[in-house]
Amino acid sequence: MVLIMLTLLAGGVVAWLIEGWHRDMPRWISLASCTLSGLLAIPLFFSSGAEHIVLSGVSSVWIEVIDVAWIPRFGIGFLFAIDGLGLLMVSLTIFLGFIAVISSWSEIDHQPGFFQFNLMWTLAGVVGVFVSLDLFLFFFFWEVMLIPMYFLIAIWGHENRAYAAMKFFLFTQISGLIMLVAILALVLGYQAQTGEITFSYFDLLGHKLDPDLSWYLMCGFFVAFVVKLPGFPFHTWLPDAHTQAPTAASVLLAGILLKTGAYGLIRFTVPLFPEAAADIAEVAMGLGTIGILYGALLAFAQDDFKRLVAYSSVSHMGFVLVGIFAWTEITLQGSVMQMVAHGFSTAALFMMAGAIQQRLHTRSMAAMGGLWQEAPRMGAIAMFFVVAGLGMPGLGNFVGEFLVLLGTFGVNKLIAVLATLGLVTGAVYGLIAMQKVFQGRRESVSGIPDFGVRELSAMIPMMVGLTLMGVYPQPIFDMVEPTLASLYELTGINPTTWVGSIR
Amino acid sequence: MSGPDLIAISPLITLTGVILVVMMVIAFARNLKLTCFFTILGLVATLLNLVLIAGNDPMQVTPLLIVDAYALLFSGIIVLAGLFISLLAYSYLAHRGEKQDEFYLLLMLSTLGGVTLAHSTHFGSLILGLELVGVSLYTMISYPVRGLVSLEAALKYLILSGVSSGIILFGTALLFAATGTLAFDDLAQADISMANSTTFVLVGMTFLFSGMAFKLSLVPFHMWTPDVYEGAPAPAAAFLATASKGGIFAVLLRFFLSFDGFRFDALIEILTWIAILSIVIGNLLALMQDGIKRVLAYSSIAHFGYLLVAFIATSVVSGTHLAVEASIFFLIAYFITTIGAFGVIIIMSTYTAADHDVDAREDYAGLFWRRPLLATFFTVMLLSLAGIPLTMGFVGKFYIFAAGVESELWALLTAVVVGSGLGLFYYLRIIFAMTRQVEMRDGLTVPVLGGWALGVLSLLLIILGVYPTPVVQWVSSVASVMG
């Protein structure tokens, strides 16, 4: 687990240094370190050394736990722990890292070594976020992943990159600082009651705070994660950042950085402050629903292909937010599924947008059209991912959205009904984009090259993955079920055996 | 004065001795290399001396000075600051023509003043240290005279610093009138319950703090800062920003802790407003600057605002220990970062023929591709100033937040969050400028001595940012004595 991170960090450094030797070497190094870290993750899937930790009366299962003192003065430790949910997210991260390296294969001419360095360090930071269970350590990685991402956008971005990079950084950083205050208040509140200072998730979980304070602290965590998610009304950084970022950064941003927000909500916000979270559940679900509809509406109005995909992300992540705050096992499973599926489908669409931009030197859909005739493989693949995005049964996104809606219906009918509208609007903007870009008449035949082996080798695994998730999602359910069940139980609601019933 | 007393203050004696030696050296041979060598030797000797006596019991030497862990810690970081600035300044001075030797002499005198402040427990030694720092600084600021900019800066600093010293003296006189003593300990025990003396003490404290706020450049006493930073040669500005302000903060904190200056609610209110204004105005004005030295000036105003949050946090009894610890740690991080940032400006300005330093943001455009290592160092410094993890600045910021939360200063914390957000904007703007792709040749070679000093500072910043435990333990043990 720690080795995965070190591999990525070392890979980044080596890629940077090796640039002086040969300009093509950095990307091979990145590919190698992604492969190596992927290989390192495999044993975790089969690990038998499961550790049971009792969290305020609820037993939870962890695949691996590492705890080394770091700053004993504050009870801060290198507390890394990975469970099914964490492993799923780490796997997604490494896989999309792979895709990001491939997608930027021929895009970056300027300082390729430093580019790969930033790419690898972003990945390492995100992996860190998914496995850190010391709140200080978590915050540390939460911030660490921003800096290389800032550089990716600021150095290799498009025409308006300075503005986009700054906005991205400011939004996430300020919300992060609010979370830091909340973390500290939680820790010091715990210290005031027990006399012991600790940042360990395991200790802080289940600790009863004063309800008022608890509400404020929950808001601190909530804001940080919802900005990252991004939920309405904190989503405004996303379209700018996505549009201006280079393809690889867009892939990472959409694929995994947004997922850290959802992960944080599931892992921290709700379990640490269940009562307070329950208080604002309706509001949060409302925000999610607004995000779904508003994101779809704005996506429909865009001319810039990347902006369209960015707004569709807002819409899709709205489902995740609704699912998390409905807080039933069905919706949680749905949210996790949606996170993974959205990671695949959006990453693929951003890669598509990058590929088109590289070929046509524009992101404006008005200047496209009729691409299918010239590049049938691109057309077909784009069709696949657009259809996945609009929630076609048989693909991963459908499973996620369906479960979220199914579970939410039992909690709040109005929200479920409104959110369902998102499926319709999703079809509208998805198909409109498809028509504008790939169908219609091509005005001038420019002879653009179709997808080659390199791009296909990135797209096909994602298509296979989405299809598998769509037709047989059970392995993923099984993987995260223990985590969700213990979290669910922790918050004081009895677990149900719904996974079995779905079989 | 007995043997143990002399041993206790031996660092002060060593430093004074070395100053005399350097003065003699200059008198016999004007050779910058030699002077620099002796300066560095002297500062290292002082540092070793500090380490040697670090284990001894605290000791009051004459009513003026106390030698305890707190004094030694601050002396250590002030001497280190002097050492690093000496290293960085060498090539800068060497390329400014002849007769630059006295700069080192002044720098050491000023360091001596800072060390005296760190040891001070009496208004006598406080004024002595303050003036030693100040008078040397006037000359340092106007030092390698090229054009009128530095002269203007020096004059401005001279007048305002003189006025603020006057205000401090007046405040001291009022305290003396109310209590009849100038020693911190006696002041703390003095009975000030009579109506008249309470007023005297309160007014005296306010004057005292205002004067100090001048020297620490807190809003609304900050007007001189950007002009002086901009006009002063970069090494002098670096010294002013760190060692001088650090020494003054050390004695201020010691005085407030021993006198319990926090028992006056009115004073706390004033302090709170000063902190909020410093953070907000410092950051807002920094946004509007193009010169990097001016940015650093305003950001130092904001940083002392953050520091003041920890300072105010000491007023809540349960949070005193943490807050003292936070102040010291934050100050150490600030020292390393600020010296490093000025170090980059010093190195960039080494060969310039202009009458001011190279500090326009445009001059740094594309630095990442011209001088990757230097740009990386600068990026580390700026990220640390912005309080981003992996750097010591983050741990410092974390400490400020912790102290604020522990003492429940929510209004101040809000200001810190807002200020940090604003701060990011102008630090990132500099980093962004460095990453731009521009065609520019500058024939800059990084001086060996300065380059290594900068490298060490950057490494320190990152190592202590990732693993701060050694410093945390050290600072915590010192703070437990004080708080």
PDB file of C-alpha atoms in Angstrom, chain B residues 115-335:
ATOM      1  CA  VAL B 115      20.216  38.179  20.966  1.00  0.00           C
ATOM      2  CA  THR B 116      20.095  40.770  23.748  1.00  0.00           C
ATOM      3  CA  LEU B 117      16.368  41.169  23.181  1.00  0.00           C
ATOM      4  CA  ALA B 118      15.906  37.421  23.464  1.00  0.00           C
ATOM      5  CA  HIS B 119      17.625  37.466  26.868  1.00  0.00           C
ATOM      6  CA  SER B 120      15.952  40.604  28.121  1.00  0.00           C
ATOM      7  CA  THR B 121      13.859  40.676  31.319  1.00  0.00           C
ATOM      8  CA  HIS B 122      14.179  44.349  32.030  1.00  0.00           C
ATOM      9  CA  PHE B 123      13.212  47.491  30.179  1.00  0.00           C
ATOM     10  CA  GLY B 124      16.824  48.606  30.341  1.00  0.00           C
ATOM     11  CA  SER B 125      18.075  45.699  28.283  1.00  0.00           C
ATOM     12  CA  LEU B 126      14.967  45.865  26.114  1.00  0.00           C
ATOM     13  CA  ILE B 127      15.724  49.429  25.018  1.00  0.00           C
ATOM     14  CA  LEU B 128      19.398  48.589  24.666  1.00  0.00           C
ATOM     15  CA  GLY B 129      18.693  45.658  22.362  1.00  0.00           C
ATOM     16  CA  LEU B 130      16.044  47.539  20.441  1.00  0.00           C
ATOM     17  CA  GLU B 131      18.354  50.430  19.654  1.00  0.00           C
ATOM     18  CA  LEU B 132      21.284  48.158  18.846  1.00  0.00           C
ATOM     19  CA  VAL B 133      19.132  46.420  16.255  1.00  0.00           C
ATOM     20  CA  GLY B 134      17.644  49.672  14.998  1.00  0.00           C
ATOM     21  CA  VAL B 135      20.756  51.813  14.679  1.00  0.00           C
ATOM     22  CA  SER B 136      22.671  49.096  12.826  1.00  0.00           C
ATOM     23  CA  LEU B 137      19.710  48.578  10.534  1.00  0.00           C
ATOM     24  CA  TYR B 138      19.490  52.242   9.504  1.00  0.00           C
ATOM     25  CA  THR B 139      22.969  51.960   8.107  1.00  0.00           C
ATOM     26  CA  MET B 140      22.444  48.531   6.583  1.00  0.00           C
ATOM     27  CA  ILE B 141      19.394  49.747   4.714  1.00  0.00           C
ATOM     28  CA  SER B 142      21.254  52.639   3.125  1.00  0.00           C
ATOM     29  CA  TYR B 143      24.368  50.572   2.650  1.00  0.00           C
ATOM     30  CA  PRO B 144      25.605  49.926  -0.863  1.00  0.00           C
ATOM     31  CA  VAL B 145      24.541  53.358  -1.941  1.00  0.00           C
ATOM     32  CA  ARG B 146      23.435  53.374  -5.526  1.00  0.00           C
ATOM     33  CA  GLY B 147      20.974  56.080  -6.237  1.00  0.00           C
ATOM     34  CA  LEU B 148      18.536  57.499  -3.782  1.00  0.00           C
ATOM     35  CA  VAL B 149      16.119  54.645  -3.285  1.00  0.00           C
ATOM     36  CA  SER B 150      17.942  53.001  -0.430  1.00  0.00           C
ATOM     37  CA  LEU B 151      18.719  56.346   1.135  1.00  0.00           C
ATOM     38  CA  GLU B 152      15.050  57.257   1.115  1.00  0.00           C
ATOM     39  CA  ALA B 153      14.202  53.914   2.647  1.00  0.00           C
ATOM     40  CA  ALA B 154      16.805  54.340   5.351  1.00  0.00           C
ATOM     41  CA  LEU B 155      15.628  57.824   6.188  1.00  0.00           C
ATOM     42  CA  LYS B 156      12.042  56.683   6.388  1.00  0.00           C
ATOM     43  CA  TYR B 157      12.981  53.830   8.660  1.00  0.00           C
ATOM     44  CA  LEU B 158      15.193  56.063  10.776  1.00  0.00           C
ATOM     45  CA  ILE B 159      12.467  58.588  11.469  1.00  0.00           C
ATOM     46  CA  LEU B 160       9.622  56.170  12.041  1.00  0.00           C
ATOM     47  CA  SER B 161      11.701  53.763  14.053  1.00  0.00           C
ATOM     48  CA  GLY B 162      12.951  56.676  16.140  1.00  0.00           C
ATOM     49  CA  VAL B 163       9.417  57.838  16.796  1.00  0.00           C
ATOM     50  CA  SER B 164       8.280  54.362  17.739  1.00  0.00           C
ATOM     51  CA  SER B 165      11.224  53.981  20.122  1.00  0.00           C
ATOM     52  CA  GLY B 166      10.083  57.242  21.694  1.00  0.00           C
ATOM     53  CA  ILE B 167       6.586  55.863  22.104  1.00  0.00           C
ATOM     54  CA  ILE B 168       7.965  52.695  23.675  1.00  0.00           C
ATOM     55  CA  LEU B 169      10.031  54.786  26.087  1.00  0.00           C
ATOM     56  CA  PHE B 170       6.997  56.827  27.024  1.00  0.00           C
ATOM     57  CA  GLY B 171       4.988  53.669  27.633  1.00  0.00           C
ATOM     58  CA  THR B 172       7.803  52.357  29.786  1.00  0.00           C
ATOM     59  CA  ALA B 173       7.856  55.588  31.755  1.00  0.00           C
ATOM     60  CA  LEU B 174       4.147  55.303  32.448  1.00  0.00           C
ATOM     61  CA  LEU B 175       4.588  51.740  33.658  1.00  0.00           C
ATOM     62  CA  PHE B 176       7.416  52.892  35.861  1.00  0.00           C
ATOM     63  CA  ALA B 177       5.286  55.706  37.230  1.00  0.00           C
ATOM     64  CA  ALA B 178       2.580  53.250  38.210  1.00  0.00           C
ATOM     65  CA  THR B 179       4.781  50.518  39.657  1.00  0.00           C
ATOM     66  CA  GLY B 180       8.173  51.984  40.427  1.00  0.00           C
ATOM     67  CA  THR B 181      10.116  49.232  38.690  1.00  0.00           C
ATOM     68  CA  LEU B 182      11.444  48.327  35.267  1.00  0.00           C
ATOM     69  CA  ALA B 183      12.114  44.623  35.776  1.00  0.00           C
ATOM     70  CA  PHE B 184       9.490  42.309  34.265  1.00  0.00           C
ATOM     71  CA  ASP B 185       9.282  40.141  37.385  1.00  0.00           C
ATOM     72  CA  ASP B 186       8.746  43.038  39.756  1.00  0.00           C
ATOM     73  CA  LEU B 187       6.221  44.559  37.405  1.00  0.00           C
ATOM     74  CA  ALA B 188       4.257  41.331  37.440  1.00  0.00           C
ATOM     75  CA  GLN B 189       4.044  41.425  41.240  1.00  0.00           C
ATOM     76  CA  ALA B 190       3.381  45.134  41.525  1.00  0.00           C
ATOM     77  CA  ASP B 191       0.048  46.161  42.929  1.00  0.00           C
ATOM     78  CA  ILE B 192      -1.802  48.127  40.306  1.00  0.00           C
ATOM     79  CA  SER B 193      -5.244  47.969  41.829  1.00  0.00           C
ATOM     80  CA  MET B 194      -5.394  51.696  42.573  1.00  0.00           C
ATOM     81  CA  ALA B 195      -7.508  53.583  40.089  1.00  0.00           C
ATOM     82  CA  ASN B 196      -4.737  55.862  38.981  1.00  0.00           C
ATOM     83  CA  SER B 197      -2.169  53.166  38.436  1.00  0.00           C
ATOM     84  CA  THR B 198      -4.572  50.960  36.461  1.00  0.00           C
ATOM     85  CA  THR B 199      -5.049  53.794  33.994  1.00  0.00           C
ATOM     86  CA  PHE B 200      -1.328  54.434  33.869  1.00  0.00           C
ATOM     87  CA  VAL B 201      -0.588  50.769  33.252  1.00  0.00           C
ATOM     88  CA  LEU B 202      -3.229  50.413  30.580  1.00  0.00           C
ATOM     89  CA  VAL B 203      -2.108  53.515  28.718  1.00  0.00           C
ATOM     90  CA  GLY B 204       1.516  52.510  29.174  1.00  0.00           C
ATOM     91  CA  MET B 205       0.855  49.018  27.806  1.00  0.00           C
ATOM     92  CA  THR B 206      -0.995  50.453  24.830  1.00  0.00           C
ATOM     93  CA  PHE B 207       1.894  52.801  24.051  1.00  0.00           C
ATOM     94  CA  LEU B 208       4.372  50.013  24.498  1.00  0.00           C
ATOM     95  CA  PHE B 209       2.475  47.721  22.186  1.00  0.00           C
ATOM     96  CA  SER B 210       1.944  50.423  19.579  1.00  0.00           C
ATOM     97  CA  GLY B 211       5.658  51.112  19.473  1.00  0.00           C
ATOM     98  CA  MET B 212       6.381  47.416  19.100  1.00  0.00           C
ATOM     99  CA  ALA B 213       3.700  47.144  16.428  1.00  0.00           C
ATOM    100  CA  PHE B 214       5.609  49.792  14.457  1.00  0.00           C
ATOM    101  CA  LYS B 215       8.700  47.644  14.508  1.00  0.00           C
ATOM    102  CA  LEU B 216       6.743  44.478  13.719  1.00  0.00           C
ATOM    103  CA  SER B 217       4.909  46.378  10.947  1.00  0.00           C
ATOM    104  CA  LEU B 218       1.392  45.550  12.058  1.00  0.00           C
ATOM    105  CA  VAL B 219      -1.563  47.455  10.610  1.00  0.00           C
ATOM    106  CA  PRO B 220      -2.155  50.417  11.145  1.00  0.00           C
ATOM    107  CA  PHE B 221       1.537  51.010  11.848  1.00  0.00           C
ATOM    108  CA  HIS B 222       2.697  49.359   8.639  1.00  0.00           C
ATOM    109  CA  MET B 223       3.010  52.277   6.220  1.00  0.00           C
ATOM    110  CA  TRP B 224       6.807  52.255   6.125  1.00  0.00           C
ATOM    111  CA  THR B 225       7.211  48.560   5.391  1.00  0.00           C
ATOM    112  CA  PRO B 226       6.816  48.267   1.598  1.00  0.00           C
ATOM    113  CA  ASP B 227       8.988  51.295   0.853  1.00  0.00           C
ATOM    114  CA  VAL B 228      11.742  50.177   3.166  1.00  0.00           C
ATOM    115  CA  TYR B 229      11.690  46.600   1.874  1.00  0.00           C
ATOM    116  CA  GLU B 230      11.770  47.864  -1.676  1.00  0.00           C
ATOM    117  CA  GLY B 231      14.533  50.376  -1.138  1.00  0.00           C
ATOM    118  CA  ALA B 232      16.785  48.388   1.131  1.00  0.00           C
ATOM    119  CA  PRO B 233      19.367  46.047  -0.361  1.00  0.00           C
ATOM    120  CA  ALA B 234      17.908  42.550  -0.277  1.00  0.00           C
ATOM    121  CA  PRO B 235      20.221  41.198   2.485  1.00  0.00           C
ATOM    122  CA  ALA B 236      19.315  44.111   4.747  1.00  0.00           C
ATOM    123  CA  ALA B 237      15.625  43.625   4.031  1.00  0.00           C
ATOM    124  CA  ALA B 238      15.965  39.918   4.799  1.00  0.00           C
ATOM    125  CA  PHE B 239      17.583  40.759   8.125  1.00  0.00           C
ATOM    126  CA  LEU B 240      14.960  43.352   8.941  1.00  0.00           C
ATOM    127  CA  ALA B 241      12.170  40.931   8.133  1.00  0.00           C
ATOM    128  CA  THR B 242      13.516  38.085  10.229  1.00  0.00           C
ATOM    129  CA  ALA B 243      16.144  38.594  12.920  1.00  0.00           C
ATOM    130  CA  SER B 244      15.028  42.077  13.890  1.00  0.00           C
ATOM    131  CA  LYS B 245      11.318  41.329  14.024  1.00  0.00           C
ATOM    132  CA  GLY B 246      11.994  37.945  15.634  1.00  0.00           C
ATOM    133  CA  GLY B 247      13.974  39.470  18.500  1.00  0.00           C
ATOM    134  CA  ILE B 248      11.315  42.061  19.121  1.00  0.00           C
ATOM    135  CA  PHE B 249       8.572  39.468  19.098  1.00  0.00           C
ATOM    136  CA  ALA B 250      10.547  37.318  21.534  1.00  0.00           C
ATOM    137  CA  VAL B 251      10.797  40.057  24.147  1.00  0.00           C
ATOM    138  CA  LEU B 252       7.211  41.164  23.608  1.00  0.00           C
ATOM    139  CA  LEU B 253       5.907  37.648  24.190  1.00  0.00           C
ATOM    140  CA  ARG B 254       8.092  37.204  27.249  1.00  0.00           C
ATOM    141  CA  PHE B 255       6.911  40.477  28.707  1.00  0.00           C
ATOM    142  CA  PHE B 256       3.235  39.772  28.099  1.00  0.00           C
ATOM    143  CA  LEU B 257       3.534  36.292  29.603  1.00  0.00           C
ATOM    144  CA  SER B 258       5.351  37.399  32.720  1.00  0.00           C
ATOM    145  CA  PHE B 259       3.320  40.564  33.271  1.00  0.00           C
ATOM    146  CA  ASP B 260       0.104  38.854  32.186  1.00  0.00           C
ATOM    147  CA  GLY B 261      -0.688  41.735  29.859  1.00  0.00           C
ATOM    148  CA  PHE B 262      -3.698  39.752  28.773  1.00  0.00           C
ATOM    149  CA  ARG B 263      -5.694  40.595  31.868  1.00  0.00           C
ATOM    150  CA  PHE B 264      -6.730  43.881  30.259  1.00  0.00           C
ATOM    151  CA  ASP B 265      -9.757  43.184  28.105  1.00  0.00           C
ATOM    152  CA  ALA B 266      -9.392  46.486  26.320  1.00  0.00           C
ATOM    153  CA  LEU B 267      -5.905  45.541  25.264  1.00  0.00           C
ATOM    154  CA  ILE B 268      -7.048  42.168  23.955  1.00  0.00           C
ATOM    155  CA  GLU B 269      -9.675  43.924  21.919  1.00  0.00           C
ATOM    156  CA  ILE B 270      -7.095  46.239  20.400  1.00  0.00           C
ATOM    157  CA  LEU B 271      -4.829  43.283  19.674  1.00  0.00           C
ATOM    158  CA  THR B 272      -7.650  41.384  18.015  1.00  0.00           C
ATOM    159  CA  TRP B 273      -8.441  44.257  15.713  1.00  0.00           C
ATOM    160  CA  ILE B 274      -4.794  44.788  14.874  1.00  0.00           C
ATOM    161  CA  ALA B 275      -4.471  41.098  13.997  1.00  0.00           C
ATOM    162  CA  ILE B 276      -7.563  41.064  11.792  1.00  0.00           C
ATOM    163  CA  LEU B 277      -6.582  44.273  10.034  1.00  0.00           C
ATOM    164  CA  SER B 278      -3.013  43.095   9.511  1.00  0.00           C
ATOM    165  CA  ILE B 279      -4.159  39.858   7.934  1.00  0.00           C
ATOM    166  CA  VAL B 280      -6.815  41.377   5.719  1.00  0.00           C
ATOM    167  CA  ILE B 281      -5.090  44.587   4.683  1.00  0.00           C
ATOM    168  CA  GLY B 282      -1.679  42.944   4.332  1.00  0.00           C
ATOM    169  CA  ASN B 283      -3.071  40.331   1.992  1.00  0.00           C
ATOM    170  CA  LEU B 284      -5.302  42.706   0.069  1.00  0.00           C
ATOM    171  CA  LEU B 285      -2.499  45.167  -0.613  1.00  0.00           C
ATOM    172  CA  ALA B 286      -0.122  42.359  -1.531  1.00  0.00           C
ATOM    173  CA  LEU B 287      -2.552  41.471  -4.305  1.00  0.00           C
ATOM    174  CA  MET B 288      -1.944  44.818  -5.954  1.00  0.00           C
ATOM    175  CA  GLN B 289       1.850  44.669  -6.049  1.00  0.00           C
ATOM    176  CA  ASP B 290       4.074  43.922  -8.983  1.00  0.00           C
ATOM    177  CA  GLY B 291       7.419  44.012  -7.209  1.00  0.00           C
ATOM    178  CA  ILE B 292       8.284  40.815  -5.402  1.00  0.00           C
ATOM    179  CA  LYS B 293       9.922  42.676  -2.530  1.00  0.00           C
ATOM    180  CA  ARG B 294       6.737  44.660  -2.020  1.00  0.00           C
ATOM    181  CA  VAL B 295       4.747  41.431  -2.095  1.00  0.00           C
ATOM    182  CA  LEU B 296       7.053  40.029   0.557  1.00  0.00           C
ATOM    183  CA  ALA B 297       6.640  43.215   2.586  1.00  0.00           C
ATOM    184  CA  TYR B 298       2.864  42.973   2.607  1.00  0.00           C
ATOM    185  CA  SER B 299       2.948  39.235   3.124  1.00  0.00           C
ATOM    186  CA  SER B 300       5.173  39.775   6.154  1.00  0.00           C
ATOM    187  CA  ILE B 301       2.550  42.152   7.512  1.00  0.00           C
ATOM    188  CA  ALA B 302      -0.008  39.401   7.047  1.00  0.00           C
ATOM    189  CA  HIS B 303       2.294  36.809   8.581  1.00  0.00           C
ATOM    190  CA  PHE B 304       2.740  38.863  11.703  1.00  0.00           C
ATOM    191  CA  GLY B 305      -1.031  39.096  11.776  1.00  0.00           C
ATOM    192  CA  TYR B 306      -1.174  35.278  11.840  1.00  0.00           C
ATOM    193  CA  LEU B 307       1.489  35.267  14.519  1.00  0.00           C
ATOM    194  CA  LEU B 308      -0.574  37.696  16.538  1.00  0.00           C
ATOM    195  CA  VAL B 309      -3.432  35.174  16.468  1.00  0.00           C
ATOM    196  CA  ALA B 310      -1.223  32.748  18.359  1.00  0.00           C
ATOM    197  CA  PHE B 311      -0.076  35.606  20.566  1.00  0.00           C
ATOM    198  CA  ILE B 312      -3.665  36.420  21.496  1.00  0.00           C
ATOM    199  CA  ALA B 313      -4.374  32.723  21.972  1.00  0.00           C
ATOM    200  CA  THR B 314      -1.899  32.708  24.877  1.00  0.00           C
ATOM    201  CA  SER B 315      -4.397  34.853  26.772  1.00  0.00           C
ATOM    202  CA  VAL B 316      -6.695  31.877  27.331  1.00  0.00           C
ATOM    203  CA  VAL B 317      -5.140  30.004  30.235  1.00  0.00           C
ATOM    204  CA  SER B 318      -5.853  26.490  28.988  1.00  0.00           C
ATOM    205  CA  GLY B 319      -4.369  27.327  25.606  1.00  0.00           C
ATOM    206  CA  THR B 320      -1.238  29.163  26.701  1.00  0.00           C
ATOM    207  CA  HIS B 321       1.184  26.301  26.232  1.00  0.00           C
ATOM    208  CA  LEU B 322      -0.038  25.409  22.768  1.00  0.00           C
ATOM    209  CA  ALA B 323      -0.143  29.050  21.718  1.00  0.00           C
ATOM    210  CA  VAL B 324       3.419  29.788  22.844  1.00  0.00           C
ATOM    211  CA  GLU B 325       4.539  26.676  21.045  1.00  0.00           C
ATOM    212  CA  ALA B 326       2.624  27.755  17.953  1.00  0.00           C
ATOM    213  CA  SER B 327       4.180  31.232  18.005  1.00  0.00           C
ATOM    214  CA  ILE B 328       7.696  29.889  18.203  1.00  0.00           C
ATOM    215  CA  PHE B 329       7.204  27.227  15.558  1.00  0.00           C
ATOM    216  CA  PHE B 330       5.495  29.629  13.205  1.00  0.00           C
ATOM    217  CA  LEU B 331       8.300  32.109  13.685  1.00  0.00           C
ATOM    218  CA  ILE B 332      10.963  29.500  12.887  1.00  0.00           C
ATOM    219  CA  ALA B 333       9.139  28.509   9.718  1.00  0.00           C
ATOM    220  CA  TYR B 334       8.736  32.176   8.833  1.00  0.00           C
ATOM    221  CA  PHE B 335      12.455  32.770   9.348  1.00  0.00           C
TER     222      PHE B 335
END
